[in-house]
Amino acid sequence: MTETLLNTITHDVQSARMKYMNTTAHLSTQPNSLKELIDLIYQAFATNEVDIDYVRTIMTNYKGDTKEWQQYVKFQPHRYTRNLVDGGNGKFNLMILCWAESQGSSIHNHSNSHCFMKCLQGTLIETKFAWPNGENEAEEAMHEIGRSELKDGKVAYINDSIGLHRVENPSHTDTGVTLHLYVPPYDHCNVYDERTGRANETHVTFYSRGGQLTKEE
Amino acid sequence: METTLPLEDDFDFEDDVEDFDDTLNYSHKNLNDIDFNELLTTIKSPNRVINFELNSNKLLVVPNEIEKFQSLITLELSNNQLVQLPHEIGSLKNLKNLHLKNNALSDLSFPKEMLQLKQLELINLIGNRFKQFPHQLFHMINLKEIYLSSNQITMLSDQFQNFTKVEVLYLGANRIGNIPDSIGCMCSLIVLNLCDNRLRTLPRSISRLTQLKSLSLHNNQFCALPPDIIRLDLQELSLRNNPLVVRFVRDLTYDVPSLKELAARTIKLHKINYDDKSIPKVLVDYLNSAKSCLNPKCKGVYFESCHKSVKFVDFCGKFYLPLLQFLCSPACTSTSTCQMATTHSDDMNSKFRKVLLG
């Protein structure tokens, strides 16, 4: 399944199939290190098309070594942290999120970007929600459409057409670490109140970039 | 991970030719008690060890020899199978950080000598089997971080006033039904984790925690929160998976005030004088227990029968909280008690006006 990043409509199914065959067929699917994974991602996004299956495959296959991502692992007692690994020259953002015991995110959307999320350590729970009914003024509780566990290197994928989600570390004894890939990158998204469906726009920041703490708030 | 920390007086070059390593790392070594005993006899200068890492082994006991490690500041014993701590633990006069996460400790595991650890700053007891908050901790006035998540604690005694230096308190994943008032005395508290418990409300004293930045309340039984909570300057508040307004609004009863209460309200409202020469002392005490109605335009008071109403308040521009207000009568709510419109019948709307939390 190939998706075009920019809004171009492909009338020619044949040529679409050819594009699919060409973009990633020549690339390896087995990244042996974080650096290799990043190289493969750069190559995969060399054109404006995102081969979701391919990206999912390489994210899943990346086994990785805790030493490789140690410099991005930073826990905070107040909330989970977002630590930028690679800014992708503006095409993608690869980051590591660190969830201390019992930390979780709010319900959020993904600003029309693709989101791949891989569990590197611990166990996370992803709860998906349907988009709130924006038609009338009436507020109603948001509707849960799925809940799944993410552990042992498993990769989850979401985009706005699938729905919204919340990610949390349910454990009180173990921390969680996840690897996220966003295509294209975004710095604003909406957070939703589960009880009413009300949305608030929020600015997303990084706790660290390339292992260095930022002063973003 | 054997970093050598600078020792305070290390001027005796004749003593040790090589560098003394004051951190001993024996974690993840599958050590059982026999191995551990052997290990302890081989350590030279135990009295100079500052950090002792023994986590993720198979230890069932901590041997008495631990008392030789008089300089110990950090003792890491997480992920073992400890059932008890030895008396000798109390002799570690320099111990500041005690890590005991994921062991089998319970209410009878601490020896009385535990009380001697008055300099302790961090204690991690996550993932053990405590059914009560260890009372020995109440005497450790230098504690800064207390981790007691994932135990089986059902209640907290009202003794938190000594914890004036505590900055982090983790009590998640227990069975706590109530937070005592003395929690308001923890003036240094920055992080309070109460998620995954059985809490329905917080004491009003929570508003005194001026340093509080992170409050975890998710997975509880909260129907509403005390209005004083808006005085806090929180960076993070988690409220997911609480029944909040959606559920509680369906239970409704309204207790009509008793004649005694109505008479008392009138006395207070008209400022009629009373003392224990004119009426029995028990009534004087009753009259003195009057609480003021929260409606700023109302001068009324209430005793037992109050109208609890829920007002949704936008908090820090991020959260939309249901706050509980105590009012002397339903007439004191100027706006409708709940802004949450439902698509159900008008029945619900009329119920909103007569809401009383159970």
XYZ file of C-alpha atoms in Angstrom:
575
model
C 0.000 0.000 0.000
C 1.546 3.184 -1.136
C 0.271 6.561 -0.158
C 1.263 9.815 -1.727
C 2.352 12.446 0.729
C 1.036 15.379 -1.228
C -2.498 15.410 -2.457
C -2.016 14.063 -5.961
C -4.614 11.858 -7.503
C -3.248 9.009 -9.556
C -5.557 8.063 -12.345
C -3.269 5.493 -13.811
C -3.435 2.379 -11.648
C -0.704 0.723 -13.688
C 1.779 3.461 -13.082
C 0.831 3.504 -9.411
C 1.671 -0.179 -9.211
C 4.955 0.419 -10.981
C 5.805 3.122 -8.482
C 5.098 0.703 -5.670
C 7.408 -1.816 -7.226
C 10.164 0.719 -7.642
C 10.341 2.773 -4.521
C 11.432 0.256 -1.947
C 11.905 -3.088 -3.678
C 15.649 -2.578 -3.878
C 16.043 -1.706 -0.243
C 16.976 -4.038 2.566
C 14.310 -4.931 5.106
C 16.731 -5.843 7.828
C 18.230 -2.915 9.664
C 20.888 -4.183 12.017
C 21.471 -0.985 13.876
C 19.715 2.273 14.631
C 21.959 4.022 12.128
C 20.968 1.522 9.449
C 17.313 1.992 10.266
C 17.681 5.739 9.879
C 19.490 5.309 6.549
C 16.736 3.034 5.272
C 14.096 5.528 6.340
C 15.867 8.344 4.476
C 16.010 6.144 1.388
C 12.407 5.095 1.752
C 11.286 8.717 1.784
C 13.544 9.800 -1.060
C 10.404 10.329 -3.137
C 7.176 11.816 -1.918
C 5.552 8.468 -1.490
C 5.273 6.554 1.731
C 5.283 2.783 1.454
C 3.532 2.070 4.719
C 4.068 -1.689 4.597
C 7.762 -1.292 3.962
C 8.220 1.192 6.784
C 6.276 -1.044 9.098
C 8.481 -3.977 8.090
C 11.772 -2.265 8.758
C 10.532 -0.826 12.032
C 9.452 -4.291 13.142
C 12.652 -5.956 12.018
C 14.908 -3.500 13.760
C 15.982 -5.397 16.841
C 18.317 -2.851 18.269
C 20.535 -2.728 21.252
C 19.734 -0.705 24.351
C 23.196 0.875 24.051
C 22.152 2.442 20.753
C 19.311 4.431 22.182
C 20.648 4.996 25.695
C 21.485 8.640 25.035
C 17.832 9.350 24.162
C 16.370 7.643 27.214
C 15.466 10.281 29.777
C 12.701 9.871 32.328
C 10.870 12.668 34.081
C 8.597 12.365 37.108
C 5.905 14.760 35.790
C 5.237 13.402 32.317
C 6.551 11.271 29.519
C 9.396 12.760 27.456
C 9.846 13.132 23.681
C 13.441 12.844 22.578
C 14.292 13.625 18.969
C 16.668 11.166 17.316
C 16.617 12.446 13.727
C 14.855 15.418 12.142
C 14.782 13.705 8.738
C 15.632 16.919 6.863
C 12.053 17.948 7.427
C 10.557 14.845 5.816
C 10.104 12.800 8.951
C 10.774 12.867 12.663
C 12.233 9.859 14.448
C 12.007 10.099 18.219
C 12.139 8.086 21.395
C 9.431 8.486 24.025
C 10.153 7.574 27.630
C 7.293 6.599 29.907
C 8.009 6.385 33.609
C 5.780 4.212 35.787
C 2.050 4.854 35.205
C 2.583 7.769 32.802
C 0.305 8.192 29.850
C -0.548 10.606 27.083
C -3.781 12.442 26.509
C -6.037 11.422 23.638
C -4.640 13.033 20.514
C -4.747 13.119 16.736
C -1.827 13.090 14.308
C -2.262 16.205 12.204
C -2.625 14.281 8.942
C 0.678 12.488 9.426
C 1.504 8.804 9.496
C 2.548 7.539 12.924
C 4.536 4.370 13.485
C 5.215 3.368 17.059
C 7.533 0.563 18.168
C 7.941 -0.753 21.683
C 11.580 -0.920 22.704
C 11.176 -1.606 26.401
C 8.372 -2.450 28.795
C 4.710 -2.783 27.870
C 2.494 0.017 26.606
C -1.260 0.083 26.126
C -2.710 1.879 23.104
C -6.390 2.803 23.375
C -8.036 3.962 20.141
C -10.985 6.348 20.088
C -13.433 7.354 17.430
C -13.440 10.990 16.342
C -15.929 12.935 18.446
C -19.164 13.928 16.785
C -18.467 17.495 15.804
C -21.865 18.188 14.300
C -23.905 19.492 17.190
C -22.949 21.495 20.260
C -23.846 18.605 22.545
C -20.908 17.089 24.307
C -20.738 13.396 24.783
C -18.202 10.940 26.066
C -15.728 9.667 23.509
C -16.157 6.213 22.167
C -13.391 3.641 22.585
C -12.881 1.575 19.443
C -10.010 -0.651 20.436
C -7.319 -1.375 22.951
C -4.092 -3.247 22.377
C -0.899 -4.082 24.135
C 2.420 -3.095 22.654
C 5.533 -4.940 23.764
C 8.582 -6.871 22.609
C 9.403 -4.750 19.589
C 5.881 -4.766 18.188
C 4.938 -1.886 15.859
C 1.605 -0.070 15.788
C 0.424 2.300 13.067
C -2.144 5.058 13.163
C -3.228 8.047 11.135
C -6.170 10.425 11.374
C -8.395 8.338 9.129
C -8.163 5.435 11.572
C -8.972 7.501 14.624
C -7.435 9.023 17.734
C -5.487 7.290 20.437
C -4.022 7.424 23.907
C -0.799 5.628 24.829
C 0.047 4.747 28.403
C 2.451 2.742 30.525
C 0.161 0.759 32.821
C 2.976 -0.610 34.953
C 3.864 0.772 38.337
C 7.103 -1.143 38.485
C 8.544 -0.881 34.988
C 9.338 1.972 32.676
C 8.493 1.935 28.986
C 10.418 3.194 25.956
C 8.958 3.560 22.464
C 10.387 4.536 19.072
C 8.151 6.807 16.996
C 8.296 7.763 13.355
C 6.118 10.598 12.052
C 5.770 11.337 8.364
C 5.654 14.281 7.795
C 6.686 15.834 11.096
C 4.223 18.034 12.996
C 4.541 20.390 15.916
C 0.886 20.995 16.689
C -1.877 18.540 17.327
C -5.196 18.371 19.159
C -5.768 16.838 22.558
C -9.242 15.610 23.452
C -11.201 15.463 26.701
C -12.463 11.914 27.009
C -15.576 12.975 28.886
C -16.820 15.602 26.472
C -14.983 15.231 23.170
C -13.790 18.829 23.393
C -10.549 19.476 21.533
C -7.747 21.832 22.411
C -4.853 22.592 20.115
C -1.491 22.006 21.664
C 2.111 22.627 20.719
C 4.257 19.467 20.870
C 7.783 19.900 22.130
C 10.956 17.891 22.562
C 12.558 17.209 25.912
C 15.839 16.537 24.144
C 17.261 16.641 20.637
C 20.118 14.368 19.673
C 20.541 13.502 23.334
C 20.842 17.137 24.457
C 18.183 18.602 26.728
C 16.189 21.412 25.185
C 14.512 24.256 26.992
C 11.238 23.829 25.178
C 8.075 23.952 27.221
C 29.032 1.064 36.011
C 31.906 1.506 38.414
C 32.479 5.209 38.641
C 34.775 6.248 41.403
C 33.319 9.043 43.461
C 35.781 11.390 45.096
C 36.252 10.338 48.706
C 36.261 13.044 51.310
C 39.632 12.573 52.907
C 41.824 10.604 50.613
C 45.209 11.898 51.529
C 46.714 8.681 52.816
C 48.660 7.532 49.808
C 50.462 4.861 51.811
C 47.168 3.115 52.517
C 46.119 2.022 49.044
C 48.457 1.788 46.097
C 45.633 1.356 43.620
C 42.379 3.392 43.435
C 39.726 2.169 45.795
C 36.442 1.610 44.064
C 33.702 2.741 46.377
C 30.936 1.342 44.180
C 30.431 -2.373 44.164
C 28.231 -3.731 41.408
C 27.017 -7.258 41.922
C 23.682 -6.859 40.199
C 22.257 -9.410 37.746
C 24.669 -12.091 38.962
C 22.202 -14.809 40.004
C 23.560 -14.575 43.523
C 21.855 -16.717 46.117
C 22.348 -16.359 49.856
C 25.309 -18.694 50.007
C 27.121 -16.890 47.197
C 26.361 -13.618 48.865
C 27.844 -14.688 52.185
C 30.989 -15.831 50.451
C 31.145 -12.579 48.544
C 30.921 -10.492 51.681
C 33.890 -12.231 53.275
C 36.031 -11.437 50.260
C 35.392 -7.722 50.216
C 38.297 -5.723 51.558
C 37.533 -2.476 53.401
C 33.749 -2.880 53.533
C 33.661 0.263 55.650
C 34.690 2.341 52.631
C 31.994 1.169 50.247
C 29.534 3.930 49.392
C 27.260 2.310 46.782
C 26.395 -1.344 46.910
C 24.401 -2.679 43.951
C 22.816 -6.063 44.558
C 19.651 -5.780 42.510
C 18.270 -8.576 40.377
C 19.697 -11.506 42.233
C 18.098 -14.306 44.218
C 18.616 -13.066 47.738
C 16.234 -14.160 50.474
C 18.035 -12.493 53.344
C 20.464 -9.691 53.957
C 23.215 -11.073 56.166
C 24.276 -9.431 59.431
C 27.642 -8.602 57.873
C 25.943 -5.665 56.191
C 26.681 -3.702 59.362
C 30.353 -3.589 58.381
C 29.483 -1.307 55.488
C 29.325 1.767 57.642
C 29.918 4.285 54.839
C 27.060 2.990 52.758
C 24.944 5.754 51.245
C 23.064 3.747 48.617
C 21.967 0.135 48.990
C 20.295 -1.375 45.929
C 18.412 -4.565 46.711
C 15.570 -4.391 44.165
C 14.363 -7.479 42.331
C 15.330 -10.044 44.914
C 13.204 -12.233 47.165
C 13.681 -10.522 50.491
C 11.080 -11.243 53.144
C 12.660 -9.359 55.998
C 15.342 -6.825 56.785
C 17.938 -7.630 59.449
C 18.284 -5.687 62.715
C 21.720 -4.584 61.543
C 20.136 -2.364 58.896
C 19.625 0.229 61.607
C 23.373 0.561 62.134
C 23.945 2.029 58.664
C 24.144 5.593 59.900
C 24.972 7.092 56.490
C 22.326 5.307 54.481
C 20.360 7.771 52.362
C 18.927 5.657 49.548
C 17.353 2.281 50.157
C 16.009 0.462 47.102
C 13.814 -2.555 47.806
C 11.560 -2.658 44.748
C 10.030 -6.006 43.787
C 10.737 -8.088 46.841
C 8.395 -9.957 49.205
C 8.371 -7.452 52.060
C 5.242 -7.012 54.175
C 4.019 -5.264 57.315
C 6.179 -7.396 59.606
C 9.370 -7.141 57.591
C 10.874 -4.051 59.162
C 12.799 -4.580 62.407
C 12.369 -1.943 65.109
C 15.930 -0.837 64.340
C 14.535 0.598 61.128
C 13.601 3.656 63.178
C 17.312 4.429 63.570
C 17.592 5.319 59.883
C 16.702 8.947 60.527
C 18.958 10.187 57.695
C 17.148 8.169 55.012
C 16.130 10.295 52.036
C 14.803 7.780 49.518
C 12.965 4.556 50.110
C 11.662 2.450 47.240
C 9.187 -0.245 48.246
C 7.338 -0.625 44.937
C 6.022 -4.081 44.213
C 6.014 -5.607 47.673
C 3.213 -6.914 49.901
C 2.504 -4.105 52.340
C -1.101 -3.960 53.533
C -0.477 -0.852 55.566
C 1.653 2.240 55.054
C 4.824 1.315 56.989
C 4.514 3.360 60.188
C 8.299 3.414 60.623
C 8.462 5.854 57.721
C 6.502 8.465 59.663
C 9.514 8.902 61.919
C 12.016 9.414 59.119
C 11.841 13.159 58.885
C 14.554 13.484 56.230
C 12.718 11.488 53.599
C 12.455 13.179 50.211
C 11.179 10.366 48.016
C 8.748 7.628 49.034
C 7.792 4.940 46.531
C 5.059 2.558 47.649
C 3.237 1.780 44.390
C 1.972 -1.720 43.701
C 1.357 -2.937 47.196
C -1.935 -3.829 48.936
C -2.375 -0.780 51.145
C -6.016 -0.185 52.043
C -5.845 2.833 54.282
C -3.543 5.673 55.261
C -3.342 6.885 58.845
C -3.468 10.621 59.434
C 0.238 11.031 60.230
C 1.612 12.757 57.166
C 2.401 16.020 58.953
C 6.019 14.940 59.563
C 6.736 14.570 55.861
C 7.589 18.214 55.317
C 10.627 17.421 53.152
C 9.014 14.804 50.945
C 9.040 15.849 47.275
C 7.841 12.664 45.631
C 5.126 10.325 46.924
C 4.092 7.337 44.822
C 1.099 5.408 46.110
C -0.321 4.109 42.825
C -1.811 0.646 42.407
C -2.902 0.039 45.970
C -6.406 -0.212 47.439
C -6.593 3.156 49.137
C -10.090 4.506 49.684
C -9.310 7.788 51.380
C -6.544 10.381 51.612
C -6.127 11.854 55.118
C -6.156 15.606 55.773
C -2.550 15.663 56.959
C -1.450 15.256 53.346
C -1.846 19.033 53.189
C 1.156 19.367 55.495
C 3.534 17.986 52.879
C 4.573 21.470 51.793
C 7.527 20.288 49.664
C 5.536 17.813 47.616
C 6.122 18.090 43.871
C 4.874 14.751 42.531
C 1.855 12.921 43.953
C 0.879 9.657 42.337
C -2.460 8.226 43.494
C -3.600 6.437 40.365
C -5.130 2.953 40.360
C -6.720 3.119 43.789
C -10.274 3.395 45.120
C -10.384 7.111 45.783
C -13.646 9.006 45.513
C -12.492 12.360 46.742
C -9.506 14.371 47.899
C -9.274 16.326 51.173
C -9.570 20.097 50.837
C -6.095 20.423 52.343
C -4.720 19.404 48.952
C -4.867 23.072 47.996
C -2.018 23.767 50.428
C 0.441 21.800 48.322
C 1.791 24.900 46.617
C 4.823 23.096 45.137
C 2.777 20.345 43.562
C 3.418 20.015 39.829
C 2.299 16.498 38.970
C -0.906 14.857 40.201
C -1.900 11.399 38.973
C -5.491 10.483 39.757
C -6.387 8.197 36.872
C -8.117 4.842 37.394
C -9.970 5.750 40.581
C -13.577 6.400 41.587
C -13.549 10.199 41.455
C -16.899 11.768 40.802
C -15.728 15.324 41.323
C -12.846 17.219 42.832
C -12.694 19.810 45.627
C -12.813 23.329 44.144
C -9.656 24.298 46.006
C -7.730 22.252 43.480
C -7.780 25.197 41.091
C -5.333 26.986 43.374
C -2.645 24.507 42.423
C -0.192 25.280 39.666
C -0.016 21.855 38.056
C 1.986 20.898 34.991
C 0.381 17.508 34.706
C -2.945 16.131 35.857
C -4.291 12.738 34.870
C -7.982 12.021 35.380
C -8.799 9.314 32.870
C -10.954 6.348 33.898
C -12.856 7.981 36.706
C -16.651 7.894 36.763
C -16.738 11.695 37.063
C -19.961 13.338 36.129
C -21.258 10.864 33.620
C -22.118 8.261 36.166
C -22.765 10.067 39.417
C -25.437 12.344 38.052
C -27.809 9.423 37.756
C -27.862 8.797 41.490
C -29.807 11.502 43.081
C -31.445 12.050 46.392
C -32.059 15.242 48.238
C -32.138 15.097 52.017
C -34.467 17.748 53.342
C -32.824 19.562 56.267
C -34.015 18.659 59.773
C -35.889 21.136 61.995
C -32.786 21.405 64.128
C -30.738 22.400 61.132
C -33.295 24.927 59.917
C -33.464 26.514 63.357
C -29.690 26.635 63.564
C -29.431 28.246 60.147
C -31.854 30.956 61.189
C -29.896 31.657 64.371
C -26.665 32.038 62.414
C -28.205 34.071 59.634
C -29.768 36.591 61.992
C -26.714 36.550 64.264
C -28.731 35.717 67.321
C -26.528 35.453 70.410
C -26.140 32.140 72.170
C -23.942 30.615 74.827
C -23.815 27.540 77.013
C -25.773 29.302 79.750
C -28.819 29.656 77.547
C -28.671 26.401 75.634
C -27.005 22.982 76.209
C -23.328 22.808 75.300
C -23.965 20.174 72.677
C -26.106 22.675 70.771
C -23.467 25.383 71.186
C -20.953 23.029 69.552
C -23.439 22.257 66.815
C -24.014 25.934 66.094
C -20.274 26.513 66.012
C -19.843 23.814 63.399
C -21.682 25.820 60.762
C -20.085 25.907 57.333
C -20.464 28.802 54.980
C -22.209 28.513 51.701
C -19.804 28.807 48.801
C -22.094 31.076 46.846
C -20.471 34.493 47.351
C -23.834 36.234 47.216
C -25.331 34.053 49.932
C -24.660 34.687 53.582
C -26.217 31.379 54.522
C -24.669 28.470 56.341
C -25.322 24.758 56.465
C -24.685 21.949 58.917
C -25.247 18.433 57.660
C -27.665 18.996 54.883
C -25.921 20.722 52.085
C -26.470 20.796 48.426
C -23.461 19.520 46.614
C -23.274 20.788 43.146
C -20.848 20.143 40.387
C -19.484 22.938 38.335
C -17.297 22.415 35.333
C -14.277 24.625 35.447
C -11.659 25.168 32.826
C -8.382 24.588 34.576
C -5.117 26.032 33.283
C -6.719 26.230 29.852
C -6.083 22.539 29.436
C -8.471 20.614 31.607
C -12.211 20.803 32.022
C -12.740 19.628 35.565
C -15.902 18.828 37.479
C -15.537 20.608 40.785
C -17.645 19.985 43.831
C -19.256 22.963 45.534
C -20.972 22.927 48.884
C -23.958 25.209 48.905
C -26.626 25.717 51.529
C -29.457 25.081 49.140
C -30.143 24.366 45.499
C -31.300 27.960 45.165
C -27.702 29.055 45.560
C -26.648 27.732 42.210
C -26.964 30.672 39.873
C -26.145 28.717 36.778
C -27.217 25.197 36.004
C -25.191 22.764 37.978
C -23.815 20.923 35.043
C -23.002 22.232 31.612
C -22.848 18.786 30.174
C -25.838 18.455 27.924
C -26.971 14.957 27.191
C -28.902 13.643 24.310
C -31.126 11.781 26.750
C -34.475 12.891 28.117
C -35.306 16.133 29.893
C -35.464 13.992 32.997
C -31.694 14.234 33.178
C -31.801 18.013 33.004
C -34.112 18.313 35.965
C -32.011 15.864 37.868
C -29.013 18.106 37.403
C -30.649 20.677 39.622
C -31.134 18.342 42.520
C -27.799 16.689 42.621
C -26.319 15.262 45.759
C -23.266 13.108 45.839
C -23.724 9.881 47.743
